[in-house]
Coordinates of C-alpha atoms and ligand atoms in Angstrom, one line a residue:
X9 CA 52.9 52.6 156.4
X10 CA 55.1 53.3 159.6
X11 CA 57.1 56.3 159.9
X12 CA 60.5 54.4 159.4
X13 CA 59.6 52.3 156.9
X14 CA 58.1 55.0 155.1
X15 CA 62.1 56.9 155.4
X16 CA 63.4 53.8 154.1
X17 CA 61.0 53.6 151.4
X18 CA 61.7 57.0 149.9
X19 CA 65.5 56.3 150.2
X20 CA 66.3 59.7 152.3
X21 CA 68.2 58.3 154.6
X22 CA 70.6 57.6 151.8
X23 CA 69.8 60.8 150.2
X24 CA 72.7 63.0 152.1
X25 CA 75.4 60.2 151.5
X26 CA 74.2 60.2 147.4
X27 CA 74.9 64.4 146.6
X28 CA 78.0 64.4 145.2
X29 CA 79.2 67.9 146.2
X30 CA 81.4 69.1 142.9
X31 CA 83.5 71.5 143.5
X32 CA 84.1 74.6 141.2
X33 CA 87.4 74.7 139.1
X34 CA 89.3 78.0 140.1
X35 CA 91.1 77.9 136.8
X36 CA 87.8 77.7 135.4
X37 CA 87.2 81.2 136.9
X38 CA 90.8 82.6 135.8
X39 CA 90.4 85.0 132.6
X40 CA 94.6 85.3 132.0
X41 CA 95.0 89.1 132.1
X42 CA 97.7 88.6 129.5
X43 CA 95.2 88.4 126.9
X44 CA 93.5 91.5 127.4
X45 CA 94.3 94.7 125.6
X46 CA 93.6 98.0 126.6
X47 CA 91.5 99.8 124.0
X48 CA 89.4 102.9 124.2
X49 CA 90.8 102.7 127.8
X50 CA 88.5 99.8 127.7
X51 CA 89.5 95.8 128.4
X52 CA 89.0 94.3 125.0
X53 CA 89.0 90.4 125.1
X54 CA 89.2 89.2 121.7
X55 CA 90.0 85.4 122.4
X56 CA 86.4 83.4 121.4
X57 CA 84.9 82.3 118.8
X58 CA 80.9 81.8 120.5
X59 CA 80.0 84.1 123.5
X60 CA 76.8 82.7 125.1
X61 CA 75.5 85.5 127.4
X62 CA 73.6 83.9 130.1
X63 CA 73.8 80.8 131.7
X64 CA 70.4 79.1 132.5
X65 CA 69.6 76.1 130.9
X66 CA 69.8 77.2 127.2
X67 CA 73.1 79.4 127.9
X68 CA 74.4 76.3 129.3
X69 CA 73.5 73.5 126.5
X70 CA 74.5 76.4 123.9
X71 CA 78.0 77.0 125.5
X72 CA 78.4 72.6 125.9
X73 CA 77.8 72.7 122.3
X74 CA 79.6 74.8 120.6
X75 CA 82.6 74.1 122.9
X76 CA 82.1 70.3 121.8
X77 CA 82.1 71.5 118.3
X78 CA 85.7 72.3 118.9
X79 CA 84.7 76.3 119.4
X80 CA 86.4 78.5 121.7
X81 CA 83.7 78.9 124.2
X82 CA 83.1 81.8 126.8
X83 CA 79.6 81.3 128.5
X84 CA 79.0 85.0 130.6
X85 CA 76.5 85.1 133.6
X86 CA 75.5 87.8 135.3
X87 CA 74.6 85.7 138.9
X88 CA 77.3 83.0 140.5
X89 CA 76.2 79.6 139.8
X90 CA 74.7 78.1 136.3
X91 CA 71.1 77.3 135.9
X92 CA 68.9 80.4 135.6
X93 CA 65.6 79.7 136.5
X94 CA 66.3 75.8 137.8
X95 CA 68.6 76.7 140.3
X96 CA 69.1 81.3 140.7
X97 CA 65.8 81.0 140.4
X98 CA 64.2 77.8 142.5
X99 CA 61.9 76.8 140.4
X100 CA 61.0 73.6 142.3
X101 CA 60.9 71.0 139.3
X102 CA 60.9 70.2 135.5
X103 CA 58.1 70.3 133.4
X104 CA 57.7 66.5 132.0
X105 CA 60.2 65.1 130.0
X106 CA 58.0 62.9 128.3
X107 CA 54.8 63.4 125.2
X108 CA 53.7 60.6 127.9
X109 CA 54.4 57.8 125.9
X110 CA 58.2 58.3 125.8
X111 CA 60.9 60.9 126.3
X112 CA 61.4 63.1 123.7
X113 CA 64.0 66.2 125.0
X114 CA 67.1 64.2 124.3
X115 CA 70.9 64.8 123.3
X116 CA 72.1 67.1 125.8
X117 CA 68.3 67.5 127.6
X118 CA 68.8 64.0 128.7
X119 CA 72.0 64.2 129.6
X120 CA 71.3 66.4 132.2
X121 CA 67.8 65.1 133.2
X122 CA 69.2 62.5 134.1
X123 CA 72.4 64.0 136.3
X124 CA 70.2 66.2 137.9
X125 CA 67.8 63.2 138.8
X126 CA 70.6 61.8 140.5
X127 CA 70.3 64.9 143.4
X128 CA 66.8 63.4 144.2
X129 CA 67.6 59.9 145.3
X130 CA 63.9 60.1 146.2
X131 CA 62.3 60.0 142.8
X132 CA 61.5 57.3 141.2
X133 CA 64.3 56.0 139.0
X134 CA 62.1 55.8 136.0
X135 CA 59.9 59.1 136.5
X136 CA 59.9 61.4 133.6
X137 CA 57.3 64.0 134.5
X138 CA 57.4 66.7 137.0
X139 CA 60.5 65.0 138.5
X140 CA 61.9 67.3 142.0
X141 CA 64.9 69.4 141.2
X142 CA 67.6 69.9 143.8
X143 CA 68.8 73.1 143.4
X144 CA 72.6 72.7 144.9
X145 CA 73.1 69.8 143.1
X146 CA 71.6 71.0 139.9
X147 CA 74.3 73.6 139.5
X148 CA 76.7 71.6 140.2
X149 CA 75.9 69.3 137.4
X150 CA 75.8 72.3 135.3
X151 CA 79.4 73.7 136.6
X152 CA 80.9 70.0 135.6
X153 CA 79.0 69.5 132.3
X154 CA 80.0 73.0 131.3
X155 CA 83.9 73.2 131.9
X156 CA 84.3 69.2 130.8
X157 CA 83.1 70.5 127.6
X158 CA 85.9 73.0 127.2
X159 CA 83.9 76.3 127.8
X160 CA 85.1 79.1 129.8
X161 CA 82.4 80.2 132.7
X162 CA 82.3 84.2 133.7
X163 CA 80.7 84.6 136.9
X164 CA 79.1 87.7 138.1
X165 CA 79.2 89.4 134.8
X166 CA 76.4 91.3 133.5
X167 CA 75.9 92.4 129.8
X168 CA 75.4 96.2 129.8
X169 CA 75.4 97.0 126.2
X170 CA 76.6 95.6 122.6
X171 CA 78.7 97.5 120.2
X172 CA 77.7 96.6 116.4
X173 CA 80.0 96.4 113.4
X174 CA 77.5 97.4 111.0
X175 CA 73.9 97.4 111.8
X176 CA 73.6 93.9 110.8
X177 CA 76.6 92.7 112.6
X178 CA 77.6 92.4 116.6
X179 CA 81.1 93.2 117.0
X180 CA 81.3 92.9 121.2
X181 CA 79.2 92.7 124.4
X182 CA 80.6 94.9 126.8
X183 CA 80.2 93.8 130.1
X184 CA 80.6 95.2 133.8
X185 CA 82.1 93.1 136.5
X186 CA 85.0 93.8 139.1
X187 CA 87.6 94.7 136.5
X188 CA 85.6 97.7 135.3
X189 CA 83.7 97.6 131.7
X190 CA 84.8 95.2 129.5
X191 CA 84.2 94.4 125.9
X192 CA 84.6 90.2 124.8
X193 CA 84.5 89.5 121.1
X194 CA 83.5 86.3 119.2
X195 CA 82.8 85.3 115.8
X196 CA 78.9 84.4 116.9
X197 CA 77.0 85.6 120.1
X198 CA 74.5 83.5 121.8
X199 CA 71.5 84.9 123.2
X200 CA 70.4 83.2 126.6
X201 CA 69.6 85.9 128.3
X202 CA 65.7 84.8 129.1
X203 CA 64.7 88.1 128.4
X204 CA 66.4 88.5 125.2
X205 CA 69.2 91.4 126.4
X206 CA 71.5 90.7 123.8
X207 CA 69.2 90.6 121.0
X208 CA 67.2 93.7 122.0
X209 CA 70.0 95.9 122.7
X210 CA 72.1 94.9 119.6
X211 CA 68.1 96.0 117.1
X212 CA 66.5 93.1 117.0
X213 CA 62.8 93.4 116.4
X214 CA 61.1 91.8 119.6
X215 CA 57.5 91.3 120.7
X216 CA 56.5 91.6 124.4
X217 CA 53.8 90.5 126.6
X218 CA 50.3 88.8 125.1
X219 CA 48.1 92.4 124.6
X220 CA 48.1 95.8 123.2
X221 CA 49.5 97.2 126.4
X222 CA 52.3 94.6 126.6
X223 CA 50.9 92.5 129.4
X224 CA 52.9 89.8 130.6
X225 CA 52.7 86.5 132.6
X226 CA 52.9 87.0 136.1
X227 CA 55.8 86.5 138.0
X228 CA 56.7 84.8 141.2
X229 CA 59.7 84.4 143.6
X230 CA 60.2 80.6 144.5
X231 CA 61.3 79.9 148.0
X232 CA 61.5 76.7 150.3
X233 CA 60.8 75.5 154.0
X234 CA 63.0 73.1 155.8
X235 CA 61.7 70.9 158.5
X236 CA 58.4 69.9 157.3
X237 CA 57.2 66.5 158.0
X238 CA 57.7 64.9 154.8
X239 CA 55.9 61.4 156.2
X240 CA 52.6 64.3 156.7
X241 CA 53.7 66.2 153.7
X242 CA 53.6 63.0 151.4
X243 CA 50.1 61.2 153.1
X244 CA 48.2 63.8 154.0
X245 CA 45.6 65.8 151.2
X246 CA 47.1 67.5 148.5
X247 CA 49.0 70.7 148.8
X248 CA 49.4 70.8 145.4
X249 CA 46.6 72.8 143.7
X250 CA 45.6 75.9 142.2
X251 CA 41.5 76.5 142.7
X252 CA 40.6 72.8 144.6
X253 CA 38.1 74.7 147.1
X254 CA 38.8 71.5 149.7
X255 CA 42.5 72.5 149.8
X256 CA 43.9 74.0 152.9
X257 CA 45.4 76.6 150.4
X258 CA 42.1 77.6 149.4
X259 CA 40.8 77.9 152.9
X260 CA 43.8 80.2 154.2
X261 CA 43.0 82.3 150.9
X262 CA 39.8 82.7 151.6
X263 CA 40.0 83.6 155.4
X264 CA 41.4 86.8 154.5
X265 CA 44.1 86.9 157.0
X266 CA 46.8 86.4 154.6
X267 CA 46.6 88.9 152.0
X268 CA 49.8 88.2 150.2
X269 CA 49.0 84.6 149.6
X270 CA 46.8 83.5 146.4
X271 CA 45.5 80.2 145.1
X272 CA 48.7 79.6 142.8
X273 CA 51.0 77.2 145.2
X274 CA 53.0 74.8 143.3
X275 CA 55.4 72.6 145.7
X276 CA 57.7 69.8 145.5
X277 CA 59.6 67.5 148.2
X278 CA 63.3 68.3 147.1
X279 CA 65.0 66.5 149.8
X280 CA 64.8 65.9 153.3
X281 CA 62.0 67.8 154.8
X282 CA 62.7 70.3 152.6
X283 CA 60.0 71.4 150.0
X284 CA 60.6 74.0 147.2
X285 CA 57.5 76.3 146.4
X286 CA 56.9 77.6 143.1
X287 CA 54.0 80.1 144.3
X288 CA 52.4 83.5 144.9
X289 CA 51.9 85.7 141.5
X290 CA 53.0 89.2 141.2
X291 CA 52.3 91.4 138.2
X292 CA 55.8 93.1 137.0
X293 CA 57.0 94.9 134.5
X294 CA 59.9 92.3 133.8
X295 CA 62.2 94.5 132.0
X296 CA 62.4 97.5 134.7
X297 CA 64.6 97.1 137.3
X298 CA 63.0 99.5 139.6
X299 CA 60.1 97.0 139.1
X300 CA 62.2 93.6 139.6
X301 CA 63.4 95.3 142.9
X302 CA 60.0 95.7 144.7
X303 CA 59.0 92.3 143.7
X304 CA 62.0 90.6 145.2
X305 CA 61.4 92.8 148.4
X306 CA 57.3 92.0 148.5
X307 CA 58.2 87.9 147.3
X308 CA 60.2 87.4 150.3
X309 CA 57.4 88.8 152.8
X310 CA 55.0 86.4 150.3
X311 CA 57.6 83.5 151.6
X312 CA 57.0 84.4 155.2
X313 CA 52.8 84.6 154.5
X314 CA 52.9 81.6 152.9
X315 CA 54.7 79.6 155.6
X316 CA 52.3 81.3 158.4
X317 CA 48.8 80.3 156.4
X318 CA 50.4 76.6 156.2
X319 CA 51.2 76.4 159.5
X320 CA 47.9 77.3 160.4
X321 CA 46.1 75.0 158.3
X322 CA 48.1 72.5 158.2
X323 CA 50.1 72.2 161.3
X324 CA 50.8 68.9 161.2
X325 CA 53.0 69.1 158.2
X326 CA 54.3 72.7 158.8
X327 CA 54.3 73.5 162.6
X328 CA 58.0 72.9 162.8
X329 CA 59.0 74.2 159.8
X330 CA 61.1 77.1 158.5
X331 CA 61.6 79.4 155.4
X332 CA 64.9 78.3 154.7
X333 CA 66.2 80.3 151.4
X334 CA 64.2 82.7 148.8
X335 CA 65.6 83.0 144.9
X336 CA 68.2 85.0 144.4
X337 CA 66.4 85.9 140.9
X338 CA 63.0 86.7 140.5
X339 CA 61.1 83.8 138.8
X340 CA 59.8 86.0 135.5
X341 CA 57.8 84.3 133.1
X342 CA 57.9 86.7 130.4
X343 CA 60.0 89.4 128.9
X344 CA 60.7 89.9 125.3
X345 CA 60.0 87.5 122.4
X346 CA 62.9 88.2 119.6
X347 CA 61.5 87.9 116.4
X348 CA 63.4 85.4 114.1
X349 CA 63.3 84.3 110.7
X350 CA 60.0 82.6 112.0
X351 CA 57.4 83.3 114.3
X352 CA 56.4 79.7 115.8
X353 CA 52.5 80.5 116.4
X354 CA 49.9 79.1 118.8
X355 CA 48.0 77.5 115.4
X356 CA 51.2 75.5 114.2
X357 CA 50.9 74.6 118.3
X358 CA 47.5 73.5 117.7
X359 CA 48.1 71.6 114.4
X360 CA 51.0 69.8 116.0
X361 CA 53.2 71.0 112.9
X362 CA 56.7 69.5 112.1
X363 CA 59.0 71.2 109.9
X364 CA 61.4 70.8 108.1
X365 CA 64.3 72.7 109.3
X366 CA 63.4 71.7 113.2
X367 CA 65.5 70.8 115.6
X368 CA 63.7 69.0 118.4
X369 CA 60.3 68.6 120.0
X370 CA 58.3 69.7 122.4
X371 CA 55.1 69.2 123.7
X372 CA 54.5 70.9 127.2
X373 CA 51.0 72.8 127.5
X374 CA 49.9 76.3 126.9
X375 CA 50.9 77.6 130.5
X376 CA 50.0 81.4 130.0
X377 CA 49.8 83.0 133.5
X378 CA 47.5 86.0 133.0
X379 CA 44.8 85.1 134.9
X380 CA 42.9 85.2 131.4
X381 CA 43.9 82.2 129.4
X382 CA 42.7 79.1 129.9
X383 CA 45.2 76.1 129.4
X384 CA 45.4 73.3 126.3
X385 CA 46.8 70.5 126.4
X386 CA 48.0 67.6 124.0
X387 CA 47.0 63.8 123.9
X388 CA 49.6 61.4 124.8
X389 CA 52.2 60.9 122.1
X390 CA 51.4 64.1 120.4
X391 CA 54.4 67.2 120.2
X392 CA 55.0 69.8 117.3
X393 CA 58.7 70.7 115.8
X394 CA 60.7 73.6 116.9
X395 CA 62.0 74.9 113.7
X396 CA 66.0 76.4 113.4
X397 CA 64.3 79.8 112.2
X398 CA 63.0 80.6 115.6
X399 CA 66.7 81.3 117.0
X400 CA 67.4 83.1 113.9
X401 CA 66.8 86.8 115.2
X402 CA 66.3 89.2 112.0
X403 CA 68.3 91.2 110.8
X404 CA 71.0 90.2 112.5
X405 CA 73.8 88.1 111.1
X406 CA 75.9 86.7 114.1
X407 CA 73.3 86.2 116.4
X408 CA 71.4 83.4 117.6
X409 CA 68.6 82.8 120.2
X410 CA 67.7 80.0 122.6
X411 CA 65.7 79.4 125.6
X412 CA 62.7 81.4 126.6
X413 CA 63.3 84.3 124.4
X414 CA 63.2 82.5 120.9
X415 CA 60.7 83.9 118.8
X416 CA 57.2 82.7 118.9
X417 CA 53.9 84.5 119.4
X418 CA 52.8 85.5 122.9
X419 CA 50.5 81.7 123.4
X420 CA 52.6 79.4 121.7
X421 CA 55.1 80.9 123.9
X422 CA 53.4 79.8 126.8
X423 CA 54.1 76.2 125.8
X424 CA 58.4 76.5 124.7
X425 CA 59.0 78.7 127.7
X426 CA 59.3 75.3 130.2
X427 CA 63.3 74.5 131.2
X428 CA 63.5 71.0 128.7
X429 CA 63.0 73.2 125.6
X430 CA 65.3 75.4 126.6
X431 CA 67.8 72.9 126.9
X432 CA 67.2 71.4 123.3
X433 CA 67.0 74.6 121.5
X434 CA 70.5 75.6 123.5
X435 CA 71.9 72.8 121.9
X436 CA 70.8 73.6 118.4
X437 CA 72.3 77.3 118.8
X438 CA 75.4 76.3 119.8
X439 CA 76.2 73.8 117.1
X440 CA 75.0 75.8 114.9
X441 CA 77.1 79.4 116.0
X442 CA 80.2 76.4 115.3
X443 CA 78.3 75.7 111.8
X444 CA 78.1 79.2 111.0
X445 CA 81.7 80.0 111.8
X446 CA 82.9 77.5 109.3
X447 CA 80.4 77.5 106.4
X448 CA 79.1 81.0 106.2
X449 CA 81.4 83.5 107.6
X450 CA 79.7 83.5 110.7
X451 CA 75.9 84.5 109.1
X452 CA 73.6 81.9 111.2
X453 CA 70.4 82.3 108.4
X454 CA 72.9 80.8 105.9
X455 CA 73.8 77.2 107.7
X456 CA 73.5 74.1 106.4
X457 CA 70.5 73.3 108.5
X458 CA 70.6 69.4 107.0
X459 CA 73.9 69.2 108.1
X460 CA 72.9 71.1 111.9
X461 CA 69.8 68.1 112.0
X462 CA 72.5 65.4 111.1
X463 CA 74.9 66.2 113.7
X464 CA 72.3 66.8 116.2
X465 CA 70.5 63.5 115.3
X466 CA 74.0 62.1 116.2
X467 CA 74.1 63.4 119.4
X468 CA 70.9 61.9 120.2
X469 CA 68.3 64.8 120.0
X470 CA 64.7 63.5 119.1
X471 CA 62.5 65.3 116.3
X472 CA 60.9 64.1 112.5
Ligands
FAD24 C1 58.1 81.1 138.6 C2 58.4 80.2 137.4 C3 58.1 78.8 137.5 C4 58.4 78.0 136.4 N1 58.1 76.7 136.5 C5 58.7 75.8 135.6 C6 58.6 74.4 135.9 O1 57.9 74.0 136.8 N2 59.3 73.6 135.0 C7 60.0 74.1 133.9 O2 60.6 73.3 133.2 N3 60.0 75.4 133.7 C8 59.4 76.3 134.5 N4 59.5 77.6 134.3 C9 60.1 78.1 133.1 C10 61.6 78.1 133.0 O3 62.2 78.1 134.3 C11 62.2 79.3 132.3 O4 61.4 79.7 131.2 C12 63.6 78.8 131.7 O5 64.4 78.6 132.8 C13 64.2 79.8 130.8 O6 65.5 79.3 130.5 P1 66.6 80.3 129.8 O7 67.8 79.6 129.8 O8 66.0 80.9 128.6 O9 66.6 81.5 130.9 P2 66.8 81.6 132.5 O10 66.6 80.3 133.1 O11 66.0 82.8 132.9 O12 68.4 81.9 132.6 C14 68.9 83.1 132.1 C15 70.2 83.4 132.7 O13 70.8 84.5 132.2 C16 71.3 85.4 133.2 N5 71.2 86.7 132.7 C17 70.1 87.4 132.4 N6 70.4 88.6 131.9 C18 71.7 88.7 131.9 C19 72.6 89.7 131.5 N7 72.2 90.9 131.1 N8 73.9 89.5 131.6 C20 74.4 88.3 132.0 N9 73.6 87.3 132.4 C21 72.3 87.5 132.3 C22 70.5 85.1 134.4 O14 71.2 85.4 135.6 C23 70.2 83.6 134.2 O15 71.1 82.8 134.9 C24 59.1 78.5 135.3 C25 59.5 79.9 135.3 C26 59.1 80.7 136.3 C27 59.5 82.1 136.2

């Protein structure tokens, strides 16, 4: 194909006309100062009914939600933009959408799927699996979605600890931002933290890592080069690999002139030239901040590595090219587990279990990154159930889980960690912190879960 036609083809040209560029509502950033008491010469903001702390892609389904369930919403990040991992983080694309046969992360999953598809006009239009993910575009999506539903976004906002009622009971998050500490108070709390903040700090039991030592996956800071030649990138071998010995990867790797770089080197075209890298492990203790700090300093020399082994063996793709932007949050795989009324394991994986309190399905792979386990995979058309009890965490009556930190064992978690079922079990927490407010004074291991299943069927979520 010729060079022009091959533009054409992949519909870039159109690609910078198609981004929609929303902009960010001020007023959705305004917290009226009005409201706040002073208490315990502390800000006390008593306004909300669900607090979701963290916005990635569970926070945000969980905050859409309960704000469409007619809740007063406040949805607290700690970073300026929505997304988490998908967009903070770079992660360069979502994990399939599809069991192969059809799509089964629906309701609000789909919803944005398919916004977020709209960002990478050079997709195909029916694609379900491994689709690109434009970052800019992607948080956009989530900014609109969010503050259509009616929920209030907090930027830059970082839970620092959580004052209990009762052991049992949260009574606020207190958080730091400009103004100083402040406490917000809700009826339920939301826990979409990724690595379980809330949950942990307020007693929850939690698990951590997949051995006796508390070993966990490694982690990686995702970054992207601009000006590659995406005619090359496309139609020349695959860059796409983890241990193909005839990759260029491989060779760099094994040269030995490019220490920081390793075999793992996942990549996507996300626009224009532009790929997004999803690559280079780094073993961190993902809960210490001392740790989090020298990986973000040693990813971004990783960046720079990674670019200078490309352009070496692949200069015809990469000669021009450029790092163009890092993650602003370290990509971390795995942090804490909160245990819930359930513990989804790697056998009811395995057995391809439904249940009957579950609230969607999922069906990616068991993706453990230890450099010890090897992966499984399901047939086409096979997923198991994610039961309600996982975002239950014990103990705990006005407290719900969702995202990566549900509770599951340390393998099975290697499969519900991917950003799709995140977004569905977002959704399932935030209807049912709504659920909880009006049938069981705000206990979330008392719901109707029938009634959760109903309303979620009617928003379109899949699951038996
Ligand atoms: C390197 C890497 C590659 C991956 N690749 C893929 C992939 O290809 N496809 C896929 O689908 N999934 C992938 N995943 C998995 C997926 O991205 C995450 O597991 C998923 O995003 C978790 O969603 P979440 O909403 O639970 O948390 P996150 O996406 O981690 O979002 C949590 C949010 O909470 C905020 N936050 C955290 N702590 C606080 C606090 N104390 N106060 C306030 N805010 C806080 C964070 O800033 C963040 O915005 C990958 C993960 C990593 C790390």
């Amino acid at each position: 194909m010729k060079r022009r036609k091959f533009i054409k083809s992949t519909g870039m040209m159109a690609m910078a006309a198609a981004f929609s560029g929303n902009a960010i509502s001020a007023e959705a950033m305004s917290v009226s100062k009005k409201q706040l008491k002073l208490k315990r010469s502390m800000l006390v903001d008593d306004r909300w009914d669900v607090i979701v702390v963290g916005g990635g892609p569970a926070g945000c389904t969980a905050a859409i939600a309960a704000a469409r369930e007619g809740a007063k919403t406040l949805l607290i990040e700690a970073m300026g933009q929505l997304g988490g991992m998908g967009t903070s983080g770079m992660v360069p694309a979502w994990s399939p959408f599809s069991d192969g046969e059809k799509m089964i992360y629906r309701g609000l999953a789909e919803k944005i799927f398919n916004e977020s598809k709209k960002g990478v006009v050079h997709e195909a239009a029916d694609k379900l699996d491994w689709v690109s993910i434009n970052p800019e575009h992607l948080m956009s999506v989530y900014d609109r979605m969010v503050t259509e539903a009616g929920a209030k976004v907090l930027f830059f906002s970082r839970l620092a600890a959580v004052e209990m009622a009762s052991d049992d009971t949260v009574d606020a998050v207190i958080v730091s931002n400009k103004s100083g500490l402040v406490a917000f108070k809700g009826k339920v709390y939301i826990d979409a933290t990724g690595d379980g903040d809330l949950a942990a700090w307020a007693g929850a039991p939690f698990k951590r890592g997949y051995d006796d030592q508390g070993s966990v996956q490694m982690s990686s800071l995702c970054f992207s080069f601009a000006n590659v030649d995406s005619y090359d990138y496309i139609n020349g071998p695959t860059l796409y690999v983890w241990k193909d010995e005839s990759t260029p990867l491989y060779q760099a790797v094994r040269s030995g002139k490019y220490p920081l770089v390793d075999t793992h080197f996942c990549n996507n075209l996300i626009g224009p030239d532009v790929i997004q890298c999803n690559a280079g492990h780094m073993r961190v203790d993902t809960t210490d901040p001392w740790a989090i700090s020298d990986a973000m300093i040693l990813g971004r020399q990783k960046a720079t590595q990674y670019l200078e082994a490309m352009k070496d063996v692949r200069p015809t793709t990469f000669s021009n090219a450029f790092v163009v932007r890092t993650a602003s949050l370290l990509g971390v795989r795995d942090s804490r587990r909160i245990e819930g009324d359930y513990i989804f394991t790697v056998e009811d994986w395995r057995e391809r279990r439904s249940f009957e309190d579950e609230i969607g399905r999922n069906c990616y792979y068991i993706d453990v990154h230890s450099g010890k386990h090897k992966p499984e995979h399901y047939k086409k058309g096979e997923s198991h159930g994610i039961p309600y009890r996982c975002l239950t965490p014990k103990g705990i009556k006005n407290l719900l889980t969702a995202g990566r930190c549900i509770s599951t064992d340390a393998e099975a978690f290697g499969s519900t960690r991917i950003m799709p079922c995140c977004l569905v079990t977002g959704e399932a927490a935030g209807m049912a912190a709504v659920h909880a407010i009006e049938q069981s004074k705000n206990d979330v291991h008392k719901i109707d879960v029938a009634y959760l299943r109903k309303r979620l069927k009617e928003e379109g979520q899949y699951f038996l």
